[in-house]
PDB file of C-alpha atoms in Angstrom:
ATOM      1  CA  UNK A 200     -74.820 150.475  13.090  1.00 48.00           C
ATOM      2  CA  UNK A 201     -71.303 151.011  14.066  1.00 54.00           C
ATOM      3  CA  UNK A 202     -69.743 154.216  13.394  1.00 56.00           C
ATOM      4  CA  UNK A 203     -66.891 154.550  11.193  1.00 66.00           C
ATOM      5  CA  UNK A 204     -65.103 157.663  11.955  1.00 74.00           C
ATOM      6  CA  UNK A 205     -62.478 158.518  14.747  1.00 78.00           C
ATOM      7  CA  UNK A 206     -63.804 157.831  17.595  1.00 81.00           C
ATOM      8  CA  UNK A 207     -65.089 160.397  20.773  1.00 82.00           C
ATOM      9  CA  UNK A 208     -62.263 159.368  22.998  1.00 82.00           C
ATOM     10  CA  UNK A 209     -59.203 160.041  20.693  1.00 81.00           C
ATOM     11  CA  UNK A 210     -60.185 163.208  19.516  1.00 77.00           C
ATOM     12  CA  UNK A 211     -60.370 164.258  23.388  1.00 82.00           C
ATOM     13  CA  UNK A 212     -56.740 162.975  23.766  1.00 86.00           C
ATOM     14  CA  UNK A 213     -55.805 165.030  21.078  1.00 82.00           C
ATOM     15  CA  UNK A 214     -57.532 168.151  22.479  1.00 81.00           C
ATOM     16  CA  UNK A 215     -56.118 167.488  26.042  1.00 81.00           C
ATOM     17  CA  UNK A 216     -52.710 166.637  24.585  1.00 81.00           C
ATOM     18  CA  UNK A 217     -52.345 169.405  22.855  1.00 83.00           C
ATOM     19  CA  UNK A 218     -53.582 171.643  25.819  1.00 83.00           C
ATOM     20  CA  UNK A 219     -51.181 169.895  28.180  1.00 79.00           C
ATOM     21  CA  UNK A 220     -48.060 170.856  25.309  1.00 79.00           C
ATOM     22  CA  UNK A 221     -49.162 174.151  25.137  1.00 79.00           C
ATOM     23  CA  UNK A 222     -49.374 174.914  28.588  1.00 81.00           C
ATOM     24  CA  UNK A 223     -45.888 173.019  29.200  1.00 83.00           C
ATOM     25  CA  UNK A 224     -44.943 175.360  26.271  1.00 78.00           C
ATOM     26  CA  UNK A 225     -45.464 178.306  27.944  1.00 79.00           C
ATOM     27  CA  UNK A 226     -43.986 177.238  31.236  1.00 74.00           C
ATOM     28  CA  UNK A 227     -40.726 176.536  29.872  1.00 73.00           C
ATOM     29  CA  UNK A 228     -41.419 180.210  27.869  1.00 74.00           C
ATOM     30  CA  UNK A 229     -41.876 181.637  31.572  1.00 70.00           C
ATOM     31  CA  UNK A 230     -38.738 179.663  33.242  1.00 71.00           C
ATOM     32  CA  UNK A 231     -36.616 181.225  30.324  1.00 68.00           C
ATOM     33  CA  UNK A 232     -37.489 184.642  30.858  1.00 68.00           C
ATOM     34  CA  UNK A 233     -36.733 184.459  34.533  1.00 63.00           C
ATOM     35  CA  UNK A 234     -33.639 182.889  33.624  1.00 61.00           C
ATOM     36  CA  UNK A 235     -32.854 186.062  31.806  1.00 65.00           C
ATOM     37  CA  UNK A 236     -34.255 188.204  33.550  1.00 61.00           C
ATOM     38  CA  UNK A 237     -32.515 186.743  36.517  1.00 58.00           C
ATOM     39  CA  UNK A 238     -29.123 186.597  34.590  1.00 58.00           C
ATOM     40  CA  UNK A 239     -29.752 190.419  33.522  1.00 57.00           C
ATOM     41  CA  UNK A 240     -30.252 191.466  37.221  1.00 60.00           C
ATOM     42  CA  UNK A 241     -26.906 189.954  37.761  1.00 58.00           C
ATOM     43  CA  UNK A 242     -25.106 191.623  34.866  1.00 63.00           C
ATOM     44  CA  UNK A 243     -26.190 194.700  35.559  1.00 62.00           C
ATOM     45  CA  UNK A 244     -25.406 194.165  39.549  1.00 62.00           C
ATOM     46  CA  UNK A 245     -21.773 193.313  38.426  1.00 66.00           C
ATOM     47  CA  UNK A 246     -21.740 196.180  35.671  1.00 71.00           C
ATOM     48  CA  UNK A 247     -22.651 198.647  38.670  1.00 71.00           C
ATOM     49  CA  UNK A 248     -19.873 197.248  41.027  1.00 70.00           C
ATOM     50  CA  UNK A 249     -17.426 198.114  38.346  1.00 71.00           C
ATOM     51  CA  UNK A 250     -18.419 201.714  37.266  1.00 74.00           C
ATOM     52  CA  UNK A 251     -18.277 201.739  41.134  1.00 70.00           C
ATOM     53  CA  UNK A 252     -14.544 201.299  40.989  1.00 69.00           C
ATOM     54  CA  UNK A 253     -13.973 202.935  37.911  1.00 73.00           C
ATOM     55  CA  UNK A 254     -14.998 206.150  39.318  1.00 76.00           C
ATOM     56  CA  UNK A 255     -13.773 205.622  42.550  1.00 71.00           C
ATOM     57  CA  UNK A 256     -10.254 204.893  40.718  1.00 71.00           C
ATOM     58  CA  UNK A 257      -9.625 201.568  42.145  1.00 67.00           C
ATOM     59  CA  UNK A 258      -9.304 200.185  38.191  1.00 70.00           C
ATOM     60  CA  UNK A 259      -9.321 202.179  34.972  1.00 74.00           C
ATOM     61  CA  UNK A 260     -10.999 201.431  31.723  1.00 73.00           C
ATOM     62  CA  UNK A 261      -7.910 199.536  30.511  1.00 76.00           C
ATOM     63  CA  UNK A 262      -8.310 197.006  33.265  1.00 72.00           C
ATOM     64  CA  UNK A 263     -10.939 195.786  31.562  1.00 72.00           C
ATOM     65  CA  UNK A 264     -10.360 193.157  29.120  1.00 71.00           C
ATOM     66  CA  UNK A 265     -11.094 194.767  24.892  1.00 75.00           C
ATOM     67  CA  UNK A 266     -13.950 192.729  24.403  1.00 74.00           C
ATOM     68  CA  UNK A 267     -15.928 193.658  27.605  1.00 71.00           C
ATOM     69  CA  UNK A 268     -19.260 194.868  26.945  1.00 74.00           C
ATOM     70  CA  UNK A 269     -19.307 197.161  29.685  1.00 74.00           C
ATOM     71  CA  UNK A 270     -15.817 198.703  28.715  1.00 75.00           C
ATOM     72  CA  UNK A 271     -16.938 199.082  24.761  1.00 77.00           C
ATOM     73  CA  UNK A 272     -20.319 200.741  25.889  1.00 79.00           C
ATOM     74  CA  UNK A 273     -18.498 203.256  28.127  1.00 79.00           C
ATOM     75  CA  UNK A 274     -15.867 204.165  25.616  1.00 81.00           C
ATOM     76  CA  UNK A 275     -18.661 204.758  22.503  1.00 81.00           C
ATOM     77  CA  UNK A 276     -19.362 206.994  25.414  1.00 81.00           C
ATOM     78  CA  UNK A 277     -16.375 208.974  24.974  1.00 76.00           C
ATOM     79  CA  UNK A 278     -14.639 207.666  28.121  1.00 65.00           C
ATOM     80  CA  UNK A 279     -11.207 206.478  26.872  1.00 59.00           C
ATOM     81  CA  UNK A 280      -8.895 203.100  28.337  1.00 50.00           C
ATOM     82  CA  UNK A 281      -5.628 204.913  28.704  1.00 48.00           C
ATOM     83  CA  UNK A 282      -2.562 202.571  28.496  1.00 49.00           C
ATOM     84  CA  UNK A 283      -1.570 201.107  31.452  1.00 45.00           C
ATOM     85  CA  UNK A 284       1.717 200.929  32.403  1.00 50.00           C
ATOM     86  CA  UNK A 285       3.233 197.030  33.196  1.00 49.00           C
ATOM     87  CA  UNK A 286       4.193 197.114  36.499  1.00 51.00           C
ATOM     88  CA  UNK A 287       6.574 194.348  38.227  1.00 54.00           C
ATOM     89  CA  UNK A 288       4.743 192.434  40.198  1.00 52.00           C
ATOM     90  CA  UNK A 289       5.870 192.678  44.165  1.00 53.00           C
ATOM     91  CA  UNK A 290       7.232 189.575  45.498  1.00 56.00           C
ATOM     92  CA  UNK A 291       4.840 188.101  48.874  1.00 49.00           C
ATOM     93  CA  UNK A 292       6.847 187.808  51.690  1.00 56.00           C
ATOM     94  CA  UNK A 293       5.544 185.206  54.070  1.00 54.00           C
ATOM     95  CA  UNK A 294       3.815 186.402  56.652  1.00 51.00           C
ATOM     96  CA  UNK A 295       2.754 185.424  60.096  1.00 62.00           C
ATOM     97  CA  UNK A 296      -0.887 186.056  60.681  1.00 68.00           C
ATOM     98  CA  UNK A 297      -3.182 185.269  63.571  1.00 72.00           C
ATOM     99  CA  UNK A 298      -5.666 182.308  62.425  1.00 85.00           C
ATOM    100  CA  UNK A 299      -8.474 183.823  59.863  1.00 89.00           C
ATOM    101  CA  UNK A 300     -11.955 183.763  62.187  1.00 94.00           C
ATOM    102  CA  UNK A 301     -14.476 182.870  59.311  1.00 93.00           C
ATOM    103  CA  UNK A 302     -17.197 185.017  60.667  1.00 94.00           C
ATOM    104  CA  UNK A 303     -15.483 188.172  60.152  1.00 95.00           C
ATOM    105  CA  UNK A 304     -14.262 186.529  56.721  1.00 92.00           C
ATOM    106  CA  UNK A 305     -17.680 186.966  55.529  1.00 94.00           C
ATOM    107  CA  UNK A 306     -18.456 190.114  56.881  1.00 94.00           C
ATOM    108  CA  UNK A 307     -14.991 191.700  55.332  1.00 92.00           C
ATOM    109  CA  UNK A 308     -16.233 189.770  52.021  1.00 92.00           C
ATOM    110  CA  UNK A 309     -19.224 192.091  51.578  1.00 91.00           C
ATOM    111  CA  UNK A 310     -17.895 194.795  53.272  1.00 91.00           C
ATOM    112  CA  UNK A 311     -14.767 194.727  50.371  1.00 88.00           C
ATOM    113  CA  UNK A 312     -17.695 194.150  47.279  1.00 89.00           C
ATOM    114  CA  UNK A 313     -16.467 190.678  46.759  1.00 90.00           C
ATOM    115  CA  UNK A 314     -19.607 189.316  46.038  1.00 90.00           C
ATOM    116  CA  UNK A 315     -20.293 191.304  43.326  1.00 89.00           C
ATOM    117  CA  UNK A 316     -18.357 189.436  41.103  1.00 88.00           C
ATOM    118  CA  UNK A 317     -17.501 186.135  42.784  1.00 90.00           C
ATOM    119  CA  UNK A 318     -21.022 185.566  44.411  1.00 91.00           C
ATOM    120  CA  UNK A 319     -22.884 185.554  47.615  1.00 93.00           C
ATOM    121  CA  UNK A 320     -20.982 181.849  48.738  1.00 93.00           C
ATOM    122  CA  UNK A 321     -17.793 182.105  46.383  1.00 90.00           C
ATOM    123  CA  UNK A 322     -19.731 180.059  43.550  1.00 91.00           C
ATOM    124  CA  UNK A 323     -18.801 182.699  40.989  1.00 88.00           C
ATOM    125  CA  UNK A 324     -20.091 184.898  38.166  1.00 87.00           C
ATOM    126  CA  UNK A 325     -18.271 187.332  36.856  1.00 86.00           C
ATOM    127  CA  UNK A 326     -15.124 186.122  39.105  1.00 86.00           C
ATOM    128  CA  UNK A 327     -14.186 182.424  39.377  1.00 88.00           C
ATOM    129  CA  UNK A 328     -15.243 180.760  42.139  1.00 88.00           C
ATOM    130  CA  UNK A 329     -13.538 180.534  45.216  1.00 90.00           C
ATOM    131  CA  UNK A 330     -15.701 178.754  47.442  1.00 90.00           C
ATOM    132  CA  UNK A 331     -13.613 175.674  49.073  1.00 88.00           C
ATOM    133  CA  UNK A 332     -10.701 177.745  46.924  1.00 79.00           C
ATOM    134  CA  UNK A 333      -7.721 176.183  46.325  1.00 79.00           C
ATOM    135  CA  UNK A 334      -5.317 178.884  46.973  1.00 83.00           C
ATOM    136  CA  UNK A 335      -3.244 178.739  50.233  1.00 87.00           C
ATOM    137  CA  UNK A 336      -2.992 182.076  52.184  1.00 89.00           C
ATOM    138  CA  UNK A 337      -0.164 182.917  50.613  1.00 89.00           C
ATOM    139  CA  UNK A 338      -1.278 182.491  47.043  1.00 88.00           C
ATOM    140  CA  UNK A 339      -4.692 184.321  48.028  1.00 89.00           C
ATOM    141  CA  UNK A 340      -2.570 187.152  49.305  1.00 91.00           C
ATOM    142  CA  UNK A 341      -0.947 187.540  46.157  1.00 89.00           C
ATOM    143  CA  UNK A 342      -3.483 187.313  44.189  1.00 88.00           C
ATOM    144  CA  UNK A 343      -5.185 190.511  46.353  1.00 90.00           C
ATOM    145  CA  UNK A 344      -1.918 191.878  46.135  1.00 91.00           C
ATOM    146  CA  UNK A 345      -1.138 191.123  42.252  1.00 89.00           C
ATOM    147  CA  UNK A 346      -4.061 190.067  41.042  1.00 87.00           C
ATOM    148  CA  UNK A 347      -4.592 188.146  38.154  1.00 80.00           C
ATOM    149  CA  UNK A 348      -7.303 188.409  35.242  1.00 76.00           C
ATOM    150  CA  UNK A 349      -9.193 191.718  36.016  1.00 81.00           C
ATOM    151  CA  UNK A 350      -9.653 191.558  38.887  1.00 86.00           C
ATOM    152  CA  UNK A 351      -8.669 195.188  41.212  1.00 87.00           C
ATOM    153  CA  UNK A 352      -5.657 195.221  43.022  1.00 88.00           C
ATOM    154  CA  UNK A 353      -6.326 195.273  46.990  1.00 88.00           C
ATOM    155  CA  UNK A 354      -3.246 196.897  48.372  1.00 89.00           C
ATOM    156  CA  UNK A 355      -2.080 196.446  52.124  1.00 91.00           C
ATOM    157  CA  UNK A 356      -3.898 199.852  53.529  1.00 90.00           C
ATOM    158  CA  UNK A 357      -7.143 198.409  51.986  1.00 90.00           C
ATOM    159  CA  UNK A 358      -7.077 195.223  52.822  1.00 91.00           C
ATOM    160  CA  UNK A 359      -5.155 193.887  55.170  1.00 92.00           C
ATOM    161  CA  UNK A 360      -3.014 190.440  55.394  1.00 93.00           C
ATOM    162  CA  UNK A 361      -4.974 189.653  58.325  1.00 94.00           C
ATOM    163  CA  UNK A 362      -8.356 190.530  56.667  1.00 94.00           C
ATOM    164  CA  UNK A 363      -7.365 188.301  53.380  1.00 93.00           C
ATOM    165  CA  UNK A 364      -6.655 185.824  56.285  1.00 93.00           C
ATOM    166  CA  UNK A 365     -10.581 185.840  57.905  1.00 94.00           C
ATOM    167  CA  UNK A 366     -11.504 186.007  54.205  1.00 93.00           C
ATOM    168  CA  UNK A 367      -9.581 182.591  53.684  1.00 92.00           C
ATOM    169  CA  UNK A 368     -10.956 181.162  56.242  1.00 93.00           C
ATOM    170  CA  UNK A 369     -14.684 182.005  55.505  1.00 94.00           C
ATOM    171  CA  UNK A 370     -13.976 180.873  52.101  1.00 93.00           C
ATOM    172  CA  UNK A 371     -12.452 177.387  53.611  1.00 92.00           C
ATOM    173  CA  UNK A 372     -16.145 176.611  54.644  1.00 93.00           C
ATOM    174  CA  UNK A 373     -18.214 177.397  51.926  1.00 92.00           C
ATOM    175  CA  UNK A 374     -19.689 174.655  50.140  1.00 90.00           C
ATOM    176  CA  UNK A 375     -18.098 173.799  46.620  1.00 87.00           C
ATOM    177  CA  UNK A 376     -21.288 174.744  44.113  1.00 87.00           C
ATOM    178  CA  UNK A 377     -22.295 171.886  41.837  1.00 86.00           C
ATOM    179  CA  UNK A 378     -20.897 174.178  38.733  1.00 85.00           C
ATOM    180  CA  UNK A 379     -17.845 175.836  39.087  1.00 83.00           C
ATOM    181  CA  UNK A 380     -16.794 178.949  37.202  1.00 83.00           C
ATOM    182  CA  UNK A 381     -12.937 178.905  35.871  1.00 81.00           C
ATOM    183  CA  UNK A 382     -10.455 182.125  36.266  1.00 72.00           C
ATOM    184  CA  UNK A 383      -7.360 182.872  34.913  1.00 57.00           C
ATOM    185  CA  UNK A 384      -5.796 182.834  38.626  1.00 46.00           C
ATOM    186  CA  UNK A 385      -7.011 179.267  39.538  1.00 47.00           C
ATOM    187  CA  UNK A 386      -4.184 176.674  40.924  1.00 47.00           C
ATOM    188  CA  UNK A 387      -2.826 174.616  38.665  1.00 39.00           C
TER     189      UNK A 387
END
């Protein structure tokens, strides 16, 4: 006599179905904390870099944009953003440089703490990216030199023209990363 319930096989679909969604479930559970995790890591990479300069004086407080995280914790802190003071910004005056050699680029990139907010390869984070970037030497200069966004300002006895040059040119080969990260001192 033939059964009239549900039969054997679909309940076992179910049962495996359901095991297969959890499991899936809890994959994409464990990919997202990484994620954060990973994106944590990074914040508090950048947020390190910066205290960095803070205390080493390179920016103040009010460098930071108002809405920074970092700059709200530090001032519940008690550390205060004094006003800054607008200063002119220094014309560039062209000047002639040996060709940037890319290897030492790179090497004056981490040396300098670039990466810390622009990324290992230029692809960005904190910083726009400026792998492939679209400045010319002369625009890069003066953006070291007057620097746009919040970004410290690298004057000549820190970094040289001729290091912003190697810098360039390391930059120049970088690949262009598949997502790119906008700044307020990107070429129009």
């Amino acid at each position: 006599m033939p059964s009239r319930g549900i039969p054997q096989s679909f309940w076992l679909t179910m049962v495996f179905g359901l095991l297969g969604a959890g499991i899936i479930a809890l994959v994409g559970f464990a990919i997202d904390k990484a994620d954060e995790k990973d994106a944590h890591i990074a914040r508090a990479g950048a947020e390190e870099a910066i205290v960095a300069q803070l205390e080493s004086g390179r920016i103040t407080l009010a460098d930071l944009d108002e809405t920074d995280p970092l700059r709200i914790r530090l001032e519940l802190e008690g550390q205060e953003a004094p006003e800054v003071e607008q200063v002119a910004a220094t014309p560039v005056e062209p000047v002639e440089l040996v060709d940037g050699d890319p290897t030492l680029g790179q090497q004056l990139f981490f040396q300098n703490g670039c990466q810390a907010c622009h990324g290992e390869t230029g692809e960005g984070g904190i910083g726009p990216t400026i792998a492939q970037t679209g400045f010319s030497l002369a625009q890069q200069i003066d953006q070291y030199r007057n620097p746009r966004d919040v970004m410290p300002q690298q004057p000549p006895d820190l970094v040289s023209d001729q290091d912003v040059a190697h810098i360039h040119a390391w930059l120049q080969t970088l690949p262009l990363p598949a997502t790119i990260v906008p700044g307020e001192g990107t070429p129009q």
